[in-house]
Short mmCIF file of C-alpha atoms and ligand atoms in Angstrom, two decimals:
data_model
loop_
_atom_site.label_atom_id
_atom_site.label_comp_id
_atom_site.label_asym_id
_atom_site.label_seq_id
_atom_site.Cartn_x
_atom_site.Cartn_y
_atom_site.Cartn_z
CA MET A 184 -12.03 4.19 -28.36
CA LYS A 185 -12.77 5.98 -25.12
CA ILE A 186 -10.29 6.44 -22.45
CA ILE A 187 -11.93 6.43 -18.97
CA ARG A 188 -10.33 7.07 -15.69
CA THR A 189 -13.10 7.02 -13.14
CA ILE A 190 -15.31 4.18 -11.86
CA LYS A 191 -18.35 6.49 -12.04
CA ALA A 192 -17.81 7.37 -15.69
CA LEU A 193 -17.21 3.78 -16.69
CA ARG A 194 -20.34 2.69 -14.88
CA SER A 195 -22.55 5.20 -16.55
CA ILE A 196 -21.35 4.35 -20.03
CA LEU A 197 -21.83 0.65 -19.29
CA ILE A 198 -25.33 1.05 -17.76
CA ALA A 199 -26.35 2.77 -21.06
CA GLN A 200 -24.63 -0.06 -23.05
CA ARG A 201 -26.52 -2.74 -21.18
CA LYS A 202 -29.82 -1.18 -22.03
CA LYS A 203 -29.00 -1.48 -25.66
CA ALA A 204 -28.27 -5.12 -24.97
CA GLY A 205 -25.34 -6.87 -26.42
CA SER A 206 -22.53 -8.63 -24.49
CA ILE A 207 -19.53 -6.91 -22.74
CA GLY A 208 -16.19 -8.50 -23.01
CA PHE A 209 -13.41 -7.66 -20.49
CA VAL A 210 -9.72 -7.94 -20.53
CA PRO A 211 -7.84 -7.00 -17.32
CA THR A 212 -4.15 -6.01 -17.75
CA MET A 213 -1.19 -4.24 -16.22
CA GLY A 214 -0.35 -2.50 -19.51
CA TYR A 215 2.91 -2.47 -21.57
CA PHE A 216 0.96 -4.32 -24.20
CA HIS A 217 2.45 -7.07 -26.38
CA GLN A 218 0.81 -9.69 -28.73
CA GLY A 219 -0.35 -11.79 -25.66
CA HIS A 220 -2.42 -8.80 -24.63
CA THR A 221 -3.68 -7.89 -28.03
CA ALA A 222 -4.66 -11.40 -28.82
CA LEU A 223 -7.04 -11.22 -25.78
CA MET A 224 -8.46 -7.90 -26.91
CA LYS A 225 -9.05 -9.15 -30.52
CA ALA A 226 -10.73 -12.27 -29.17
CA SER A 227 -13.04 -10.15 -27.11
CA ALA A 228 -13.73 -7.65 -29.88
CA LYS A 229 -14.69 -10.50 -32.17
CA GLU A 230 -17.11 -12.07 -29.74
CA ASN A 231 -18.74 -9.12 -28.04
CA HIS A 232 -20.50 -5.87 -28.82
CA VAL A 233 -18.27 -3.87 -26.43
CA THR A 234 -14.75 -4.58 -25.24
CA VAL A 235 -13.42 -3.04 -22.02
CA VAL A 236 -9.75 -3.37 -21.21
CA SER A 237 -8.46 -2.22 -17.83
CA LEU A 238 -4.87 -1.12 -17.47
CA PHE A 239 -3.95 -0.98 -13.89
CA VAL A 240 -0.59 -1.78 -12.25
CA ASN A 241 -2.14 -3.25 -9.06
CA PRO A 242 0.18 -2.44 -6.09
CA ILE A 243 -1.46 -5.06 -3.79
CA GLN A 244 -0.25 -7.97 -5.89
CA PHE A 245 3.48 -6.93 -5.62
CA GLY A 246 5.63 -7.87 -2.62
CA PRO A 247 7.67 -5.23 -0.81
CA LYS A 248 10.85 -6.14 -2.68
CA GLU A 249 9.20 -6.80 -6.09
CA ASP A 250 9.28 -4.57 -9.24
CA LEU A 251 6.20 -2.41 -8.65
CA SER A 252 8.12 0.97 -9.02
CA ARG A 253 10.04 -0.05 -12.27
CA TYR A 254 7.14 -2.06 -13.77
CA PRO A 255 7.29 -0.91 -17.52
CA ARG A 256 4.80 1.63 -18.76
CA ASP A 257 4.12 3.21 -22.20
CA LEU A 258 0.60 4.84 -22.27
CA LYS A 259 0.93 6.25 -25.63
CA ARG A 260 1.88 2.99 -27.32
CA ASP A 261 -0.81 0.99 -25.26
CA THR A 262 -3.44 3.38 -26.42
CA ARG A 263 -2.54 2.81 -29.95
CA LEU A 264 -2.43 -0.95 -29.66
CA ALA A 265 -5.62 -1.15 -27.87
CA ARG A 266 -7.28 1.07 -30.46
CA GLU A 267 -5.86 -1.06 -33.39
CA SER A 268 -7.14 -4.25 -31.48
CA GLY A 269 -10.73 -3.13 -31.53
CA VAL A 270 -11.07 -2.04 -27.89
CA ASP A 271 -14.03 0.25 -27.18
CA ILE A 272 -13.14 1.46 -23.66
CA LEU A 273 -9.71 1.57 -22.11
CA PHE A 274 -10.10 1.91 -18.35
CA ILE A 275 -7.11 3.48 -16.62
CA PRO A 276 -7.90 4.19 -13.03
CA SER A 277 -5.38 5.70 -10.67
CA VAL A 278 -4.35 3.84 -7.49
CA LYS A 279 -6.46 6.49 -5.48
CA GLU A 280 -9.47 5.68 -7.66
CA MET A 281 -9.23 1.90 -7.05
CA TYR A 282 -8.06 2.16 -3.39
CA PRO A 283 -9.35 5.48 -1.96
CA GLU A 284 -8.73 4.11 1.34
CA PRO A 285 -6.54 1.26 2.66
CA LEU A 286 -8.56 -1.98 1.95
CA LEU A 287 -10.07 -3.91 4.85
CA THR A 288 -11.60 -6.60 2.62
CA PHE A 289 -9.63 -9.04 0.62
CA VAL A 290 -10.29 -12.15 -1.39
CA GLU A 291 -8.47 -15.33 -0.41
CA VAL A 292 -8.62 -18.25 -2.67
CA GLY A 293 -7.04 -20.82 -0.39
CA LYS A 294 -4.65 -23.65 -1.15
CA ILE A 295 -4.56 -23.44 -4.99
CA ALA A 296 -3.09 -19.97 -4.33
CA ASP A 297 -0.44 -21.12 -1.88
CA ILE A 298 1.62 -23.33 -4.23
CA LEU A 299 3.90 -22.53 -7.26
CA CYS A 300 3.95 -18.74 -7.59
CA GLY A 301 1.86 -18.31 -4.58
CA ALA A 302 4.63 -20.10 -2.54
CA SER A 303 7.38 -17.74 -3.88
CA ARG A 304 5.23 -14.58 -3.94
CA PRO A 305 3.28 -14.53 -0.65
CA GLY A 306 0.11 -12.46 -0.88
CA HIS A 307 0.31 -12.20 -4.63
CA PHE A 308 -2.80 -14.08 -5.57
CA ARG A 309 -4.73 -12.42 -2.70
CA GLY A 310 -3.86 -9.22 -4.47
CA VAL A 311 -4.79 -10.52 -7.93
CA ALA A 312 -8.07 -12.06 -6.76
CA THR A 313 -9.01 -8.86 -4.87
CA VAL A 314 -8.40 -6.60 -7.72
CA VAL A 315 -10.02 -8.81 -10.37
CA ALA A 316 -13.16 -9.27 -7.96
CA LYS A 317 -13.25 -5.35 -7.82
CA LEU A 318 -12.87 -4.97 -11.59
CA LEU A 319 -15.59 -7.53 -12.19
CA ASN A 320 -17.87 -5.75 -9.96
CA ILE A 321 -17.15 -2.43 -11.81
CA VAL A 322 -17.38 -3.85 -15.37
CA GLN A 323 -19.91 -6.64 -14.96
CA PRO A 324 -18.74 -8.29 -18.16
CA ASP A 325 -20.36 -11.13 -19.84
CA ILE A 326 -16.99 -12.75 -20.70
CA MET A 327 -13.65 -12.25 -19.22
CA TYR A 328 -10.53 -13.07 -21.15
CA LEU A 329 -7.43 -14.41 -19.50
CA GLY A 330 -4.06 -15.81 -20.83
CA GLN A 331 -2.90 -19.35 -20.32
CA LYS A 332 0.64 -17.96 -19.77
CA ASP A 333 -0.57 -17.34 -16.21
CA ALA A 334 -2.08 -20.68 -15.60
CA GLN A 335 -2.22 -20.46 -11.88
CA GLN A 336 -3.84 -17.08 -12.10
CA VAL A 337 -6.46 -18.61 -14.44
CA GLU A 338 -7.19 -21.48 -11.88
CA VAL A 339 -7.43 -18.98 -9.00
CA ILE A 340 -9.74 -16.52 -10.80
CA LYS A 341 -11.96 -19.43 -12.09
CA ARG A 342 -12.29 -20.77 -8.55
CA MET A 343 -13.10 -17.21 -7.18
CA VAL A 344 -15.70 -16.66 -9.86
CA GLN A 345 -17.24 -20.11 -8.99
CA ASP A 346 -17.14 -19.74 -5.26
CA LEU A 347 -18.43 -16.19 -5.19
CA ASN A 348 -21.08 -16.77 -7.96
CA ILE A 349 -19.87 -14.01 -10.13
CA PRO A 350 -21.91 -14.02 -13.26
CA ALA A 351 -19.06 -13.80 -15.82
CA GLN A 352 -17.89 -16.54 -18.15
CA ILE A 353 -14.17 -17.01 -18.48
CA LYS A 354 -12.32 -17.63 -21.72
CA VAL A 355 -8.61 -18.63 -21.70
CA CYS A 356 -6.42 -17.81 -24.75
CA ARG A 357 -3.19 -19.65 -25.65
CA THR A 358 0.22 -18.29 -24.65
CA GLU A 359 1.61 -16.02 -27.43
CA ARG A 360 5.33 -16.54 -28.02
CA GLU A 361 8.29 -14.89 -29.68
CA GLN A 362 9.69 -16.76 -32.70
CA ASP A 363 12.16 -18.43 -30.58
CA GLY A 364 9.51 -19.80 -28.24
CA LEU A 365 9.90 -17.38 -25.45
CA ALA A 366 6.43 -16.57 -23.94
CA MET A 367 5.76 -12.90 -24.46
CA SER A 368 5.69 -10.88 -21.22
CA SER A 369 6.00 -7.23 -20.25
CA ARG A 370 8.90 -8.40 -18.03
CA ASN A 371 10.94 -9.48 -21.06
CA SER A 372 11.76 -5.81 -21.45
CA TYR A 373 13.97 -6.20 -18.39
CA LEU A 374 16.27 -8.73 -19.95
CA SER A 375 19.85 -7.77 -21.04
CA PRO A 376 20.85 -9.19 -24.55
CA SER A 377 22.76 -12.00 -22.90
CA GLU A 378 19.89 -12.84 -20.55
CA ARG A 379 17.50 -12.72 -23.46
CA ALA A 380 19.69 -15.17 -25.27
CA VAL A 381 19.05 -17.85 -22.44
CA ALA A 382 15.46 -17.10 -21.93
CA PRO A 383 14.03 -19.38 -24.62
CA ARG A 384 15.48 -22.33 -22.51
CA LEU A 385 12.22 -22.34 -20.35
CA TYR A 386 10.14 -23.21 -23.46
CA GLN A 387 12.79 -25.44 -24.98
CA ALA A 388 12.89 -27.50 -21.76
CA LEU A 389 9.03 -27.66 -21.59
CA CYS A 390 8.92 -28.90 -25.19
CA GLN A 391 11.62 -31.66 -24.23
CA ALA A 392 9.33 -32.67 -21.42
CA ARG A 393 6.40 -32.90 -23.77
CA ARG A 394 8.44 -35.17 -25.86
CA MET A 395 9.54 -37.29 -22.95
CA ILE A 396 5.80 -37.75 -22.03
CA ALA A 397 4.85 -38.63 -25.72
CA ASP A 398 7.55 -41.31 -25.52
CA GLY A 399 5.99 -42.80 -22.52
CA GLU A 400 7.63 -41.24 -19.55
CA ARG A 401 5.10 -40.80 -16.69
CA ASN A 402 7.29 -40.26 -13.61
CA THR A 403 7.19 -36.60 -12.89
CA SER A 404 10.37 -36.39 -10.79
CA LYS A 405 12.40 -37.54 -13.82
CA ILE A 406 10.58 -35.06 -16.00
CA ILE A 407 11.30 -32.29 -13.49
CA SER A 408 14.95 -33.04 -13.17
CA GLN A 409 15.36 -33.06 -16.92
CA ILE A 410 13.71 -29.68 -17.13
CA LYS A 411 15.95 -28.28 -14.35
CA LYS A 412 19.05 -29.70 -16.11
CA LEU A 413 18.25 -28.13 -19.47
CA ILE A 414 17.26 -24.71 -17.99
CA SER A 415 20.23 -24.36 -15.69
CA ASP A 416 22.84 -26.02 -18.02
CA GLY A 417 26.13 -23.85 -17.66
CA THR A 418 24.38 -20.61 -16.86
CA ASN A 419 23.50 -18.66 -13.75
CA VAL A 420 19.74 -18.99 -14.16
CA SER A 421 18.23 -19.69 -10.85
CA ILE A 422 15.10 -21.98 -10.82
CA GLU A 423 12.33 -20.98 -8.39
CA TYR A 424 10.20 -23.99 -9.16
CA VAL A 425 9.46 -26.70 -11.67
CA SER A 426 6.25 -28.58 -10.93
CA CYS A 427 3.79 -30.98 -12.52
CA VAL A 428 0.22 -30.26 -11.18
CA GLY A 429 -2.88 -32.20 -11.91
CA LEU A 430 -5.39 -29.86 -13.44
CA ASP A 431 -8.37 -31.66 -11.77
CA ARG A 432 -7.35 -30.70 -8.19
CA PHE A 433 -4.50 -28.41 -8.89
CA VAL A 434 -2.01 -30.30 -6.71
CA PRO A 435 1.45 -31.65 -7.56
CA VAL A 436 1.41 -35.25 -8.87
CA ARG A 437 3.86 -37.96 -8.95
CA ARG A 438 2.74 -39.55 -12.21
CA ILE A 439 1.36 -37.99 -15.50
CA LYS A 440 -2.22 -38.98 -15.73
CA GLY A 441 -5.14 -37.01 -17.30
CA LYS A 442 -4.33 -33.35 -17.82
CA VAL A 443 -1.22 -32.08 -16.13
CA LEU A 444 0.22 -28.53 -16.04
CA VAL A 445 3.92 -28.51 -16.30
CA ALA A 446 5.00 -25.12 -14.95
CA VAL A 447 8.30 -23.41 -14.43
CA ALA A 448 9.50 -20.19 -12.86
CA VAL A 449 13.03 -18.92 -12.85
CA ARG A 450 15.08 -15.83 -12.37
CA ILE A 451 17.43 -14.69 -15.02
CA GLY A 452 19.55 -11.98 -13.47
CA THR A 453 16.74 -9.98 -11.45
CA THR A 454 14.03 -10.84 -13.92
CA ARG A 455 11.49 -13.37 -12.94
CA LEU A 456 9.96 -15.42 -15.83
CA ILE A 457 7.25 -18.02 -15.92
CA ASP A 458 6.06 -20.44 -18.55
CA ASN A 459 3.93 -23.68 -18.69
CA ILE A 460 2.45 -26.25 -21.03
CA VAL A 461 -0.57 -28.57 -20.47
CA VAL A 462 0.11 -32.22 -21.15
CA LYS A 463 -2.34 -35.18 -21.39
CA ALA A 464 -1.83 -38.92 -20.83
P1 AMP B 249 -0.58 -8.73 -17.40
O1 AMP B 249 -0.72 -7.41 -18.10
O2 AMP B 249 0.85 -9.28 -17.53
O3 AMP B 249 -1.19 -8.69 -16.14
O4 AMP B 249 -1.52 -9.58 -18.26
C1 AMP B 249 -2.86 -9.34 -18.58
C2 AMP B 249 -3.46 -10.59 -19.26
O5 AMP B 249 -2.69 -10.99 -20.41
C3 AMP B 249 -3.33 -11.82 -18.41
O6 AMP B 249 -4.65 -12.54 -18.56
C4 AMP B 249 -2.20 -12.57 -18.87
O7 AMP B 249 -2.30 -14.03 -18.69
C5 AMP B 249 -2.30 -12.34 -20.31
N1 AMP B 249 -1.04 -12.62 -21.04
C6 AMP B 249 0.09 -12.10 -20.68
N2 AMP B 249 1.16 -12.63 -21.48
C7 AMP B 249 0.52 -13.41 -22.31
C8 AMP B 249 1.06 -14.21 -23.39
N3 AMP B 249 2.35 -14.28 -23.74
N4 AMP B 249 0.13 -14.99 -24.09
C9 AMP B 249 -1.27 -14.83 -23.85
N5 AMP B 249 -1.80 -14.08 -22.72
C10 AMP B 249 -0.88 -13.40 -21.99
#
């Protein structure tokens, strides 16, 4: 596995690679790898001749009061996990390499980026879409791998790729979970033992919602209030949103019909966690 730190060096390796033919798979990440990340890497390694992983904690997707400066990092462990997962190139650019000058150009995806996480994190998806557009231009992969855990991010990036005619296919991999159901996340490392103990409630509440829907419940306000009750029951978890969004137009729906994303975001102490499931009726 090669570790590459400059855009120029990465481009020259990939130009040579493209001449040899074969597909390039790409996994964008912010590092501090867990099984969610390595599952994407393994999927790419299986389906492509070359797998490129970017590790870049992107400052422009963090708000001024968010966790940019304390975002967890462990380069040594990440390098080992990437190598063990079949990655060929680990691209680790500096902030200066990605943003040599303050940007004047941004990618805005519009209203699907303004709801859910976009409403509580203004500018977040603009930062995500902009860095992913830059990375797609740098790597020019055949296939990019994303995690369902960040369902709105998937929608925003899919729409950007479609609207800007970016010639990359997108594959979405399922959410990897701890044994107790908690969705794996680099931010789980912030949780104290007592916070970690309540964190599985997010997925438990989503599973309860799935059961309600299987039993015939279609009214999303009833489903949402049940999820809220289960998550906040007797604890100081603060709920940022619980929402049911139709996957056809990505807008909140009153009734479950077709494919619906049931998504939650909470704060446990100072840690922000998100999770989601897709239901169908
Ligand atoms: P991040 O490093 O958090 O920006 O995530 C990099 C990629 O890994 C994104 O496409 C995420 O959606 C994906 N990812 C993060 N957590 C998980 C998980 N638990 N299961 C599957 N994919 C994940």
